[in-house]
């Protein structure tokens, strides 16, 4: 692992690191904010998964999360959204290929050799993180935006007991029924739709739910509402009696202006669960 940068921020350190990934078969980069408390021992950690076209940097720079993480005494990890590099398959469209990993393990050509973001985020990066930094493996929460909200929710529901809480901003909530999902799942996973279900938050909510609290914020003026399908997830949460909160925020769109407005709520929500 190599350190690309470390900057003092709100009493803690915002770092950026790169390492050779076995899961993705290329170098991967991630950001990690450690609060001042990490100088004295392991601290809880919140995973933040970003959306389409993003790198590790978008949320790290635009969300304004470090201030609230420092006040709560929690770490934040910002993984990249896909493998990258000259030898990694790509597509001219913004919503497929590099920058659009969708947090799945691809099984189809030409994606399968590198696009294993599920294994990267759930297995490889956690191993590195807990071995190299003062973060507490037994105190984790997860959140994300858009495609990252999809990833955060599906991962949270697939690993019972790992995460104390889960949240999302404008998640792609029902990808098997949306063009943001059907296109990518067909490419990455093939035509057998039965293989897609494990990566759909609405279907997972109906099947098993989450063993902790959930917070969802959705902008009421989001330009991608028809693709996100928040109503499907809201209905599944209600039908399952899932413990959590679903908020429709009037007038807000899909941007990081929306995320940064409510990031304090999400950090506080996770901190309460992590320190319970």
PDB file of C-alpha atoms in Angstrom:
ATOM      1  CA  UNK A   1       0.000   0.000   0.000  1.00  0.00           C
ATOM      2  CA  UNK A   2       1.230   3.501  -0.859  1.00  0.00           C
ATOM      3  CA  UNK A   3       0.254   6.814   0.693  1.00  0.00           C
ATOM      4  CA  UNK A   4      -0.725   9.335  -1.966  1.00  0.00           C
ATOM      5  CA  UNK A   5      -1.603  12.151   0.438  1.00  0.00           C
ATOM      6  CA  UNK A   6      -2.418  12.898   4.063  1.00  0.00           C
ATOM      7  CA  UNK A   7      -3.935  16.195   5.158  1.00  0.00           C
ATOM      8  CA  UNK A   8      -4.899  17.463   8.579  1.00  0.00           C
ATOM      9  CA  UNK A   9      -8.649  18.040   8.781  1.00  0.00           C
ATOM     10  CA  UNK A  10     -10.869  18.854  11.781  1.00  0.00           C
ATOM     11  CA  UNK A  11      -8.212  17.542  14.178  1.00  0.00           C
ATOM     12  CA  UNK A  12      -7.909  14.256  12.287  1.00  0.00           C
ATOM     13  CA  UNK A  13      -6.276  13.120   9.049  1.00  0.00           C
ATOM     14  CA  UNK A  14      -7.770  12.732   5.581  1.00  0.00           C
ATOM     15  CA  UNK A  15      -5.620  10.264   3.691  1.00  0.00           C
ATOM     16  CA  UNK A  16      -5.627   8.820   0.188  1.00  0.00           C
ATOM     17  CA  UNK A  17      -3.998   5.447  -0.434  1.00  0.00           C
ATOM     18  CA  UNK A  18      -3.430   3.060  -3.323  1.00  0.00           C
ATOM     19  CA  UNK A  19      -2.739  -0.661  -3.381  1.00  0.00           C
ATOM     20  CA  UNK A  20      -2.598  -3.626  -5.739  1.00  0.00           C
ATOM     21  CA  UNK A  21      -5.971  -5.374  -5.663  1.00  0.00           C
ATOM     22  CA  UNK A  22      -6.231  -9.120  -6.211  1.00  0.00           C
ATOM     23  CA  UNK A  23     -10.024  -8.913  -6.505  1.00  0.00           C
ATOM     24  CA  UNK A  24      -9.951  -6.308  -9.273  1.00  0.00           C
ATOM     25  CA  UNK A  25      -6.615  -7.190 -10.850  1.00  0.00           C
ATOM     26  CA  UNK A  26      -5.398  -3.593 -10.879  1.00  0.00           C
ATOM     27  CA  UNK A  27      -4.317  -0.810  -8.553  1.00  0.00           C
ATOM     28  CA  UNK A  28      -7.197   0.576  -6.478  1.00  0.00           C
ATOM     29  CA  UNK A  29      -7.387   3.883  -4.622  1.00  0.00           C
ATOM     30  CA  UNK A  30      -9.414   4.777  -1.530  1.00  0.00           C
ATOM     31  CA  UNK A  31      -9.789   7.670   0.883  1.00  0.00           C
ATOM     32  CA  UNK A  32      -9.825   7.307   4.659  1.00  0.00           C
ATOM     33  CA  UNK A  33     -10.621   9.965   7.254  1.00  0.00           C
ATOM     34  CA  UNK A  34      -9.427   9.183  10.768  1.00  0.00           C
ATOM     35  CA  UNK A  35     -10.630  11.409  13.624  1.00  0.00           C
ATOM     36  CA  UNK A  36      -8.304  12.584  16.377  1.00  0.00           C
ATOM     37  CA  UNK A  37      -9.461   9.725  18.622  1.00  0.00           C
ATOM     38  CA  UNK A  38      -7.731   7.252  16.283  1.00  0.00           C
ATOM     39  CA  UNK A  39      -4.398   8.448  17.683  1.00  0.00           C
ATOM     40  CA  UNK A  40      -5.345   6.740  20.953  1.00  0.00           C
ATOM     41  CA  UNK A  41      -7.052   3.560  19.727  1.00  0.00           C
ATOM     42  CA  UNK A  42      -9.404   1.944  17.260  1.00  0.00           C
ATOM     43  CA  UNK A  43     -12.489   3.952  16.288  1.00  0.00           C
ATOM     44  CA  UNK A  44     -15.803   2.959  14.630  1.00  0.00           C
ATOM     45  CA  UNK A  45     -15.929   3.205  10.833  1.00  0.00           C
ATOM     46  CA  UNK A  46     -18.567   4.258   8.315  1.00  0.00           C
ATOM     47  CA  UNK A  47     -18.237   3.055   4.728  1.00  0.00           C
ATOM     48  CA  UNK A  48     -19.332   5.569   2.067  1.00  0.00           C
ATOM     49  CA  UNK A  49     -19.998   4.119  -1.392  1.00  0.00           C
ATOM     50  CA  UNK A  50     -20.207   6.611  -4.254  1.00  0.00           C
ATOM     51  CA  UNK A  51     -22.311   6.677  -7.396  1.00  0.00           C
ATOM     52  CA  UNK A  52     -21.994   6.533 -11.175  1.00  0.00           C
ATOM     53  CA  UNK A  53     -19.018   8.395 -12.712  1.00  0.00           C
ATOM     54  CA  UNK A  54     -17.504   9.001  -9.253  1.00  0.00           C
ATOM     55  CA  UNK A  55     -14.110   8.083  -7.832  1.00  0.00           C
ATOM     56  CA  UNK A  56     -13.069   7.912  -4.173  1.00  0.00           C
ATOM     57  CA  UNK A  57     -12.677  11.689  -4.340  1.00  0.00           C
ATOM     58  CA  UNK A  58     -16.227  12.944  -4.979  1.00  0.00           C
ATOM     59  CA  UNK A  59     -17.743  12.357  -1.552  1.00  0.00           C
ATOM     60  CA  UNK A  60     -14.410  12.938   0.164  1.00  0.00           C
ATOM     61  CA  UNK A  61     -14.295  16.488  -1.252  1.00  0.00           C
ATOM     62  CA  UNK A  62     -17.968  17.445  -1.783  1.00  0.00           C
ATOM     63  CA  UNK A  63     -20.026  15.846   1.004  1.00  0.00           C
ATOM     64  CA  UNK A  64     -18.588  17.798   3.921  1.00  0.00           C
ATOM     65  CA  UNK A  65     -18.665  14.647   6.007  1.00  0.00           C
ATOM     66  CA  UNK A  66     -15.328  14.990   7.805  1.00  0.00           C
ATOM     67  CA  UNK A  67     -16.502  17.766  10.143  1.00  0.00           C
ATOM     68  CA  UNK A  68     -19.355  15.639  11.450  1.00  0.00           C
ATOM     69  CA  UNK A  69     -17.254  12.473  11.567  1.00  0.00           C
ATOM     70  CA  UNK A  70     -14.656  14.324  13.640  1.00  0.00           C
ATOM     71  CA  UNK A  71     -17.319  15.511  16.082  1.00  0.00           C
ATOM     72  CA  UNK A  72     -18.702  11.964  16.365  1.00  0.00           C
ATOM     73  CA  UNK A  73     -15.276  10.324  16.647  1.00  0.00           C
ATOM     74  CA  UNK A  74     -15.789   7.957  13.698  1.00  0.00           C
ATOM     75  CA  UNK A  75     -13.692   7.067  10.658  1.00  0.00           C
ATOM     76  CA  UNK A  76     -14.933   7.362   7.078  1.00  0.00           C
ATOM     77  CA  UNK A  77     -13.714   5.167   4.224  1.00  0.00           C
ATOM     78  CA  UNK A  78     -14.302   6.188   0.602  1.00  0.00           C
ATOM     79  CA  UNK A  79     -13.633   3.337  -1.870  1.00  0.00           C
ATOM     80  CA  UNK A  80     -13.492   3.864  -5.614  1.00  0.00           C
ATOM     81  CA  UNK A  81     -16.521   2.817  -7.683  1.00  0.00           C
ATOM     82  CA  UNK A  82     -14.797   0.452 -10.126  1.00  0.00           C
ATOM     83  CA  UNK A  83     -11.478  -0.956 -11.313  1.00  0.00           C
ATOM     84  CA  UNK A  84      -9.486   1.361 -13.551  1.00  0.00           C
ATOM     85  CA  UNK A  85      -6.520   1.340 -15.891  1.00  0.00           C
ATOM     86  CA  UNK A  86      -5.413   0.732 -19.460  1.00  0.00           C
ATOM     87  CA  UNK A  87      -5.975  -3.020 -19.237  1.00  0.00           C
ATOM     88  CA  UNK A  88      -9.455  -2.740 -17.688  1.00  0.00           C
ATOM     89  CA  UNK A  89     -12.533  -3.098 -19.914  1.00  0.00           C
ATOM     90  CA  UNK A  90     -14.547   0.067 -20.482  1.00  0.00           C
ATOM     91  CA  UNK A  91     -17.496   1.423 -22.439  1.00  0.00           C
ATOM     92  CA  UNK A  92     -18.190   4.767 -24.088  1.00  0.00           C
ATOM     93  CA  UNK A  93     -21.369   5.171 -22.023  1.00  0.00           C
ATOM     94  CA  UNK A  94     -21.017   6.845 -18.628  1.00  0.00           C
ATOM     95  CA  UNK A  95     -23.166   4.198 -16.928  1.00  0.00           C
ATOM     96  CA  UNK A  96     -21.171   1.087 -17.865  1.00  0.00           C
ATOM     97  CA  UNK A  97     -17.546   0.164 -17.330  1.00  0.00           C
ATOM     98  CA  UNK A  98     -15.007   2.273 -15.465  1.00  0.00           C
ATOM     99  CA  UNK A  99     -16.786   4.466 -12.933  1.00  0.00           C
ATOM    100  CA  UNK A 100     -19.839   2.196 -13.025  1.00  0.00           C
ATOM    101  CA  UNK A 101     -18.932  -1.000 -11.180  1.00  0.00           C
ATOM    102  CA  UNK A 102     -22.371  -1.319  -9.555  1.00  0.00           C
ATOM    103  CA  UNK A 103     -20.808  -3.210  -6.605  1.00  0.00           C
ATOM    104  CA  UNK A 104     -21.301  -6.625  -8.232  1.00  0.00           C
ATOM    105  CA  UNK A 105     -19.032  -9.530  -9.152  1.00  0.00           C
ATOM    106  CA  UNK A 106     -19.150  -9.650 -12.938  1.00  0.00           C
ATOM    107  CA  UNK A 107     -19.316 -13.076 -14.569  1.00  0.00           C
ATOM    108  CA  UNK A 108     -19.448 -12.078 -18.255  1.00  0.00           C
ATOM    109  CA  UNK A 109     -16.806 -11.067 -20.787  1.00  0.00           C
ATOM    110  CA  UNK A 110     -15.073  -8.636 -20.984  1.00  0.00           C
ATOM    111  CA  UNK A 111     -15.928  -7.556 -17.440  1.00  0.00           C
ATOM    112  CA  UNK A 112     -15.283 -10.665 -15.348  1.00  0.00           C
ATOM    113  CA  UNK A 113     -11.481 -10.383 -14.960  1.00  0.00           C
ATOM    114  CA  UNK A 114     -11.633  -6.995 -13.189  1.00  0.00           C
ATOM    115  CA  UNK A 115     -15.167  -6.003 -12.218  1.00  0.00           C
ATOM    116  CA  UNK A 116     -15.382  -7.747  -8.854  1.00  0.00           C
ATOM    117  CA  UNK A 117     -16.360  -4.780  -6.733  1.00  0.00           C
ATOM    118  CA  UNK A 118     -18.524  -6.873  -4.392  1.00  0.00           C
ATOM    119  CA  UNK A 119     -15.511  -8.926  -3.294  1.00  0.00           C
ATOM    120  CA  UNK A 120     -13.342  -5.829  -3.195  1.00  0.00           C
ATOM    121  CA  UNK A 121     -15.642  -3.824  -0.905  1.00  0.00           C
ATOM    122  CA  UNK A 122     -16.822  -6.711   1.286  1.00  0.00           C
ATOM    123  CA  UNK A 123     -13.621  -8.767   1.607  1.00  0.00           C
ATOM    124  CA  UNK A 124     -10.353  -7.356   0.289  1.00  0.00           C
ATOM    125  CA  UNK A 125     -10.516  -3.699   1.320  1.00  0.00           C
ATOM    126  CA  UNK A 126     -11.861  -4.512   4.815  1.00  0.00           C
ATOM    127  CA  UNK A 127      -8.926  -6.896   5.393  1.00  0.00           C
ATOM    128  CA  UNK A 128      -6.457  -4.211   4.388  1.00  0.00           C
ATOM    129  CA  UNK A 129      -8.236  -1.521   6.367  1.00  0.00           C
ATOM    130  CA  UNK A 130      -8.445  -3.429   9.645  1.00  0.00           C
ATOM    131  CA  UNK A 131      -4.844  -4.630   9.400  1.00  0.00           C
ATOM    132  CA  UNK A 132      -3.311  -1.250   8.548  1.00  0.00           C
ATOM    133  CA  UNK A 133      -5.364   1.366  10.407  1.00  0.00           C
ATOM    134  CA  UNK A 134      -6.858   1.908  13.893  1.00  0.00           C
ATOM    135  CA  UNK A 135     -10.478   1.147  12.987  1.00  0.00           C
ATOM    136  CA  UNK A 136     -12.747  -1.266  14.872  1.00  0.00           C
ATOM    137  CA  UNK A 137     -13.955  -4.244  12.840  1.00  0.00           C
ATOM    138  CA  UNK A 138     -16.759  -4.920  15.309  1.00  0.00           C
ATOM    139  CA  UNK A 139     -18.204  -1.405  14.897  1.00  0.00           C
ATOM    140  CA  UNK A 140     -19.091  -0.736  11.256  1.00  0.00           C
ATOM    141  CA  UNK A 141     -21.893   1.095   9.457  1.00  0.00           C
ATOM    142  CA  UNK A 142     -22.434   1.680   5.749  1.00  0.00           C
ATOM    143  CA  UNK A 143     -23.951   4.380   3.553  1.00  0.00           C
ATOM    144  CA  UNK A 144     -23.918   5.534  -0.052  1.00  0.00           C
ATOM    145  CA  UNK A 145     -25.345   7.762  -2.784  1.00  0.00           C
ATOM    146  CA  UNK A 146     -27.220   6.643  -5.918  1.00  0.00           C
ATOM    147  CA  UNK A 147     -25.357   3.588  -7.281  1.00  0.00           C
ATOM    148  CA  UNK A 148     -23.484   3.654  -3.970  1.00  0.00           C
ATOM    149  CA  UNK A 149     -26.773   3.677  -2.081  1.00  0.00           C
ATOM    150  CA  UNK A 150     -27.696   0.531  -4.004  1.00  0.00           C
ATOM    151  CA  UNK A 151     -24.357  -0.981  -2.996  1.00  0.00           C
ATOM    152  CA  UNK A 152     -24.631   0.036   0.644  1.00  0.00           C
ATOM    153  CA  UNK A 153     -28.126  -1.388   1.097  1.00  0.00           C
ATOM    154  CA  UNK A 154     -27.482  -4.670  -0.709  1.00  0.00           C
ATOM    155  CA  UNK A 155     -24.228  -5.249   1.161  1.00  0.00           C
ATOM    156  CA  UNK A 156     -25.810  -4.386   4.518  1.00  0.00           C
ATOM    157  CA  UNK A 157     -28.627  -6.882   3.986  1.00  0.00           C
ATOM    158  CA  UNK A 158     -26.249  -9.584   2.732  1.00  0.00           C
ATOM    159  CA  UNK A 159     -23.970  -9.618   5.788  1.00  0.00           C
ATOM    160  CA  UNK A 160     -26.162  -9.937   8.898  1.00  0.00           C
ATOM    161  CA  UNK A 161     -24.399  -8.730  12.024  1.00  0.00           C
ATOM    162  CA  UNK A 162     -21.598  -6.877  10.242  1.00  0.00           C
ATOM    163  CA  UNK A 163     -23.128  -3.404  10.153  1.00  0.00           C
ATOM    164  CA  UNK A 164     -24.833  -1.596  13.020  1.00  0.00           C
ATOM    165  CA  UNK A 165     -26.778   0.699  10.667  1.00  0.00           C
ATOM    166  CA  UNK A 166     -27.261   1.477   6.979  1.00  0.00           C
ATOM    167  CA  UNK A 167     -28.298   4.604   5.108  1.00  0.00           C
ATOM    168  CA  UNK A 168     -28.569   5.916   1.581  1.00  0.00           C
ATOM    169  CA  UNK A 169     -29.047   9.107  -0.400  1.00  0.00           C
ATOM    170  CA  UNK A 170     -31.241   8.582  -3.488  1.00  0.00           C
ATOM    171  CA  UNK A 171     -30.340   4.903  -3.907  1.00  0.00           C
ATOM    172  CA  UNK A 172     -30.959   2.939  -7.082  1.00  0.00           C
ATOM    173  CA  UNK A 173     -33.608   1.072  -5.156  1.00  0.00           C
ATOM    174  CA  UNK A 174     -34.981  -1.490  -7.605  1.00  0.00           C
ATOM    175  CA  UNK A 175     -32.357  -2.015 -10.339  1.00  0.00           C
ATOM    176  CA  UNK A 176     -33.848  -5.218 -11.741  1.00  0.00           C
ATOM    177  CA  UNK A 177     -36.861  -3.112 -12.784  1.00  0.00           C
ATOM    178  CA  UNK A 178     -34.926  -0.049 -13.982  1.00  0.00           C
ATOM    179  CA  UNK A 179     -32.765   0.925 -16.934  1.00  0.00           C
ATOM    180  CA  UNK A 180     -30.180   1.774 -14.256  1.00  0.00           C
ATOM    181  CA  UNK A 181     -29.710  -1.877 -13.429  1.00  0.00           C
ATOM    182  CA  UNK A 182     -31.084  -3.965 -16.250  1.00  0.00           C
ATOM    183  CA  UNK A 183     -28.489  -2.609 -18.675  1.00  0.00           C
ATOM    184  CA  UNK A 184     -25.585  -3.147 -16.291  1.00  0.00           C
ATOM    185  CA  UNK A 185     -26.759  -6.485 -14.879  1.00  0.00           C
ATOM    186  CA  UNK A 186     -27.225  -7.847 -18.413  1.00  0.00           C
ATOM    187  CA  UNK A 187     -23.668  -6.816 -19.278  1.00  0.00           C
ATOM    188  CA  UNK A 188     -21.976  -7.863 -16.052  1.00  0.00           C
ATOM    189  CA  UNK A 189     -24.069 -10.890 -15.018  1.00  0.00           C
ATOM    190  CA  UNK A 190     -25.674 -12.195 -18.203  1.00  0.00           C
ATOM    191  CA  UNK A 191     -29.298 -12.660 -19.236  1.00  0.00           C
ATOM    192  CA  UNK A 192     -30.393 -14.941 -16.387  1.00  0.00           C
ATOM    193  CA  UNK A 193     -32.368 -12.507 -14.234  1.00  0.00           C
ATOM    194  CA  UNK A 194     -32.393 -14.926 -11.292  1.00  0.00           C
ATOM    195  CA  UNK A 195     -28.721 -14.014 -10.819  1.00  0.00           C
ATOM    196  CA  UNK A 196     -29.611 -10.335 -10.505  1.00  0.00           C
ATOM    197  CA  UNK A 197     -31.825 -10.608  -7.432  1.00  0.00           C
ATOM    198  CA  UNK A 198     -28.958 -10.697  -4.918  1.00  0.00           C
ATOM    199  CA  UNK A 199     -28.034  -7.165  -6.024  1.00  0.00           C
ATOM    200  CA  UNK A 200     -31.490  -5.555  -5.713  1.00  0.00           C
ATOM    201  CA  UNK A 201     -32.251  -3.705  -2.453  1.00  0.00           C
ATOM    202  CA  UNK A 202     -36.030  -3.920  -2.877  1.00  0.00           C
ATOM    203  CA  UNK A 203     -35.955  -7.676  -3.494  1.00  0.00           C
ATOM    204  CA  UNK A 204     -33.556  -8.202  -0.579  1.00  0.00           C
ATOM    205  CA  UNK A 205     -35.785  -6.101   1.671  1.00  0.00           C
ATOM    206  CA  UNK A 206     -38.747  -8.308   0.778  1.00  0.00           C
ATOM    207  CA  UNK A 207     -36.696 -11.470   1.313  1.00  0.00           C
ATOM    208  CA  UNK A 208     -34.709 -10.763   4.474  1.00  0.00           C
ATOM    209  CA  UNK A 209     -34.617  -7.083   5.503  1.00  0.00           C
ATOM    210  CA  UNK A 210     -31.851  -5.572   7.604  1.00  0.00           C
ATOM    211  CA  UNK A 211     -31.032  -6.395  11.211  1.00  0.00           C
ATOM    212  CA  UNK A 212     -30.464  -2.759  12.204  1.00  0.00           C
ATOM    213  CA  UNK A 213     -31.932   0.705  11.582  1.00  0.00           C
ATOM    214  CA  UNK A 214     -32.085   2.214   8.084  1.00  0.00           C
ATOM    215  CA  UNK A 215     -32.244   5.865   6.990  1.00  0.00           C
ATOM    216  CA  UNK A 216     -33.146   6.797   3.405  1.00  0.00           C
ATOM    217  CA  UNK A 217     -33.187  10.363   2.058  1.00  0.00           C
ATOM    218  CA  UNK A 218     -34.604  10.949  -1.407  1.00  0.00           C
ATOM    219  CA  UNK A 219     -34.843  14.310  -3.154  1.00  0.00           C
ATOM    220  CA  UNK A 220     -38.375  15.112  -4.258  1.00  0.00           C
ATOM    221  CA  UNK A 221     -37.097  16.956  -7.344  1.00  0.00           C
ATOM    222  CA  UNK A 222     -34.501  14.342  -8.259  1.00  0.00           C
ATOM    223  CA  UNK A 223     -34.138  14.306 -12.042  1.00  0.00           C
ATOM    224  CA  UNK A 224     -33.601  10.519 -11.944  1.00  0.00           C
ATOM    225  CA  UNK A 225     -36.632   9.496  -9.874  1.00  0.00           C
ATOM    226  CA  UNK A 226     -38.003   7.206 -12.578  1.00  0.00           C
ATOM    227  CA  UNK A 227     -34.709   5.323 -12.683  1.00  0.00           C
ATOM    228  CA  UNK A 228     -34.205   5.172  -8.907  1.00  0.00           C
ATOM    229  CA  UNK A 229     -37.693   3.789  -8.084  1.00  0.00           C
ATOM    230  CA  UNK A 230     -37.719   4.835  -4.397  1.00  0.00           C
ATOM    231  CA  UNK A 231     -41.409   3.931  -4.032  1.00  0.00           C
ATOM    232  CA  UNK A 232     -40.587   0.242  -4.537  1.00  0.00           C
ATOM    233  CA  UNK A 233     -38.146   0.236  -1.631  1.00  0.00           C
ATOM    234  CA  UNK A 234     -40.455   2.312   0.577  1.00  0.00           C
ATOM    235  CA  UNK A 235     -43.285  -0.150  -0.010  1.00  0.00           C
ATOM    236  CA  UNK A 236     -41.015  -3.121   0.707  1.00  0.00           C
ATOM    237  CA  UNK A 237     -39.819  -1.518   3.963  1.00  0.00           C
ATOM    238  CA  UNK A 238     -43.392  -0.856   5.063  1.00  0.00           C
ATOM    239  CA  UNK A 239     -44.554  -4.350   4.154  1.00  0.00           C
ATOM    240  CA  UNK A 240     -41.700  -5.902   6.120  1.00  0.00           C
ATOM    241  CA  UNK A 241     -42.129  -3.501   9.066  1.00  0.00           C
ATOM    242  CA  UNK A 242     -38.471  -2.662   8.668  1.00  0.00           C
ATOM    243  CA  UNK A 243     -37.099  -0.469  11.433  1.00  0.00           C
ATOM    244  CA  UNK A 244     -36.026   2.760   9.823  1.00  0.00           C
ATOM    245  CA  UNK A 245     -36.897   6.115   8.297  1.00  0.00           C
ATOM    246  CA  UNK A 246     -37.682   7.000   4.678  1.00  0.00           C
ATOM    247  CA  UNK A 247     -37.709  10.763   3.990  1.00  0.00           C
ATOM    248  CA  UNK A 248     -38.764  12.507   0.794  1.00  0.00           C
ATOM    249  CA  UNK A 249     -36.954  15.860   0.828  1.00  0.00           C
ATOM    250  CA  UNK A 250     -39.045  18.408  -1.070  1.00  0.00           C
ATOM    251  CA  UNK A 251     -37.227  20.398  -3.750  1.00  0.00           C
ATOM    252  CA  UNK A 252     -33.887  18.568  -3.590  1.00  0.00           C
ATOM    253  CA  UNK A 253     -32.233  16.999  -6.633  1.00  0.00           C
ATOM    254  CA  UNK A 254     -29.615  14.256  -7.110  1.00  0.00           C
ATOM    255  CA  UNK A 255     -26.512  16.369  -6.573  1.00  0.00           C
ATOM    256  CA  UNK A 256     -23.979  16.693  -3.777  1.00  0.00           C
ATOM    257  CA  UNK A 257     -25.772  19.864  -2.713  1.00  0.00           C
ATOM    258  CA  UNK A 258     -28.487  17.453  -1.585  1.00  0.00           C
ATOM    259  CA  UNK A 259     -26.021  15.038   0.019  1.00  0.00           C
ATOM    260  CA  UNK A 260     -24.101  17.746   1.856  1.00  0.00           C
ATOM    261  CA  UNK A 261     -27.346  19.222   3.218  1.00  0.00           C
ATOM    262  CA  UNK A 262     -28.270  16.016   5.039  1.00  0.00           C
ATOM    263  CA  UNK A 263     -24.882  14.379   5.657  1.00  0.00           C
ATOM    264  CA  UNK A 264     -24.869  15.606   9.271  1.00  0.00           C
ATOM    265  CA  UNK A 265     -28.083  13.654   9.900  1.00  0.00           C
ATOM    266  CA  UNK A 266     -26.601  10.498   8.428  1.00  0.00           C
ATOM    267  CA  UNK A 267     -23.323  10.689  10.345  1.00  0.00           C
ATOM    268  CA  UNK A 268     -25.260  11.307  13.554  1.00  0.00           C
ATOM    269  CA  UNK A 269     -27.609   8.421  12.766  1.00  0.00           C
ATOM    270  CA  UNK A 270     -24.690   6.032  12.325  1.00  0.00           C
ATOM    271  CA  UNK A 271     -22.750   7.367  15.302  1.00  0.00           C
ATOM    272  CA  UNK A 272     -25.736   6.693  17.549  1.00  0.00           C
ATOM    273  CA  UNK A 273     -25.834   3.084  16.380  1.00  0.00           C
ATOM    274  CA  UNK A 274     -22.060   2.621  16.551  1.00  0.00           C
ATOM    275  CA  UNK A 275     -21.771   3.946  20.087  1.00  0.00           C
ATOM    276  CA  UNK A 276     -24.978   2.315  21.399  1.00  0.00           C
TER     277      UNK A 276
END
